[in-house]
Amino acid sequence: MRGHAAKYLLLVVLLSSFSYSQSKLETFLTPSDTLNKPRRNAVVITEATLSGITLLGLNQLWYSDFDRSKFHVINDNSEWLQMDKVGHAFTAYQMGKHGAQLLNWSGVNKKNQLLYGATLGFGFLTAVEVLDGYSSEWGFSWGDIAANAAGTGLYIGQELLWNEQRMTLKYSFHQTRYAELNPETLGENFLEQMLKDYNGQTYWLSINLHAFFKASKIPKWLNVAVGYGGDGMLSETKVVDSQMLTNISRARQFYLSFDVNLNAIRTNSKFLRSVLDVFNMVKIPFPTLEISRKRGVFHLFYN
């Protein structure tokens, strides 16, 4: 009996500790109604530190593998069927969105959220672009800057117009056969290919229908998504004198599908809500219509 009592007491203590820890976590994740200077300072210091360490790491580890040059500008707008530009817009949008949300959590007013939070992605990616400008392998690209501005503008514009995000930029990925043909450029493993293989990447503009038709019975979680991708890209531009590319033609791909707005899923847990918000940048697989090379293809589930 004593052993059972001890186990019961231990179970009660563990459950109580878990409930207390969960309660503290929920309180911590709750946005402040007024300016919380410790939170704001922690956000600013953390973002500045992480950005600085990342840029320093890129400069010492990545760019050091290539020759340095004088600052120069390149025009790479014709490369990768502009998939890289859409990727820049996606990254700027997502970084800006979470930057603004962190300031909102700190109790910073809306104006400063947009001025200093939503521009986080644009500022960081511009700094990376400057590093590109001093590398002989790449160069400063005004096309990339424009794409960064477009992603940032999509977030800020919706907040100013509707005070909510009715349209979200999302990402999906599937492995392709092209990476095996040029692994140095397109990636040697799954994680590298997620970043490098534009053939397997699809970027989506996911539109929440209920936000535009609030009086309707359309579920709040249901989105319609328009996607863009590319196929047949083994390098930045088409190389006509390479046998490897002889039978491979490059083509743009457009998609129409449904999607799920994870932020609209009801939950009282702020932790779960935060997790759903992070994963909301990924497009949920659904039946999809693909239009490419002047023909349509239906996918039961497209990733």
Short mmCIF file of N, CA and C in Angstrom, two decimals, residues 22-23 29 56 61 71 76 103 110 153 168 194 199 204 245 251 260 278 288:
data_model
loop_
_atom_site.label_atom_id
_atom_site.label_comp_id
_atom_site.label_asym_id
_atom_site.label_seq_id
_atom_site.Cartn_x
_atom_site.Cartn_y
_atom_site.Cartn_z
N GLN A 22 2.83 24.36 -17.92
CA GLN A 22 2.02 24.68 -19.09
C GLN A 22 1.33 26.03 -18.90
N SER A 23 0.85 26.30 -17.68
CA SER A 23 0.20 27.58 -17.40
C SER A 23 1.19 28.74 -17.57
N LEU A 29 3.38 33.16 -23.63
CA LEU A 29 3.06 33.31 -25.06
C LEU A 29 1.96 34.33 -25.33
N LEU A 56 27.82 37.12 -40.27
CA LEU A 56 29.24 36.86 -40.04
C LEU A 56 29.60 35.44 -40.48
N LEU A 61 32.27 31.63 -43.74
CA LEU A 61 32.20 30.23 -44.15
C LEU A 61 31.77 30.05 -45.60
N PHE A 71 32.75 45.82 -55.39
CA PHE A 71 31.28 45.77 -55.40
C PHE A 71 30.78 45.93 -56.83
N ASP A 76 20.37 39.29 -63.07
CA ASP A 76 20.07 37.86 -63.10
C ASP A 76 18.58 37.58 -63.22
N LEU A 103 7.02 41.69 -32.22
CA LEU A 103 6.82 43.02 -31.63
C LEU A 103 5.41 43.16 -31.07
N LYS A 110 1.05 49.24 -33.40
CA LYS A 110 0.93 48.74 -34.76
C LYS A 110 1.90 49.43 -35.72
N GLY A 153 6.12 44.19 -48.93
CA GLY A 153 4.95 45.01 -49.25
C GLY A 153 3.65 44.24 -49.18
N THR A 168 -1.60 34.75 -48.16
CA THR A 168 -0.34 34.33 -47.56
C THR A 168 0.54 33.65 -48.59
N MET A 194 15.90 20.98 -50.92
CA MET A 194 14.78 21.85 -50.52
C MET A 194 15.12 23.32 -50.76
N ASN A 199 13.32 23.01 -59.31
CA ASN A 199 12.38 22.15 -60.02
C ASN A 199 11.35 21.53 -59.07
N TRP A 204 3.25 29.45 -53.44
CA TRP A 204 1.80 29.61 -53.53
C TRP A 204 1.34 30.94 -52.96
N LEU A 245 21.69 18.65 -71.34
CA LEU A 245 20.46 19.42 -71.45
C LEU A 245 19.76 19.22 -72.80
N ALA A 251 10.33 24.73 -68.55
CA ALA A 251 8.92 25.13 -68.67
C ALA A 251 8.40 25.69 -67.35
N VAL A 260 -5.31 24.86 -46.56
CA VAL A 260 -5.87 25.02 -45.21
C VAL A 260 -5.19 26.19 -44.52
N VAL A 278 3.53 28.80 -37.32
CA VAL A 278 4.81 28.54 -37.97
C VAL A 278 4.63 27.61 -39.17
N THR A 288 -4.91 18.98 -57.16
CA THR A 288 -4.34 20.17 -57.80
C THR A 288 -4.40 20.07 -59.31
#
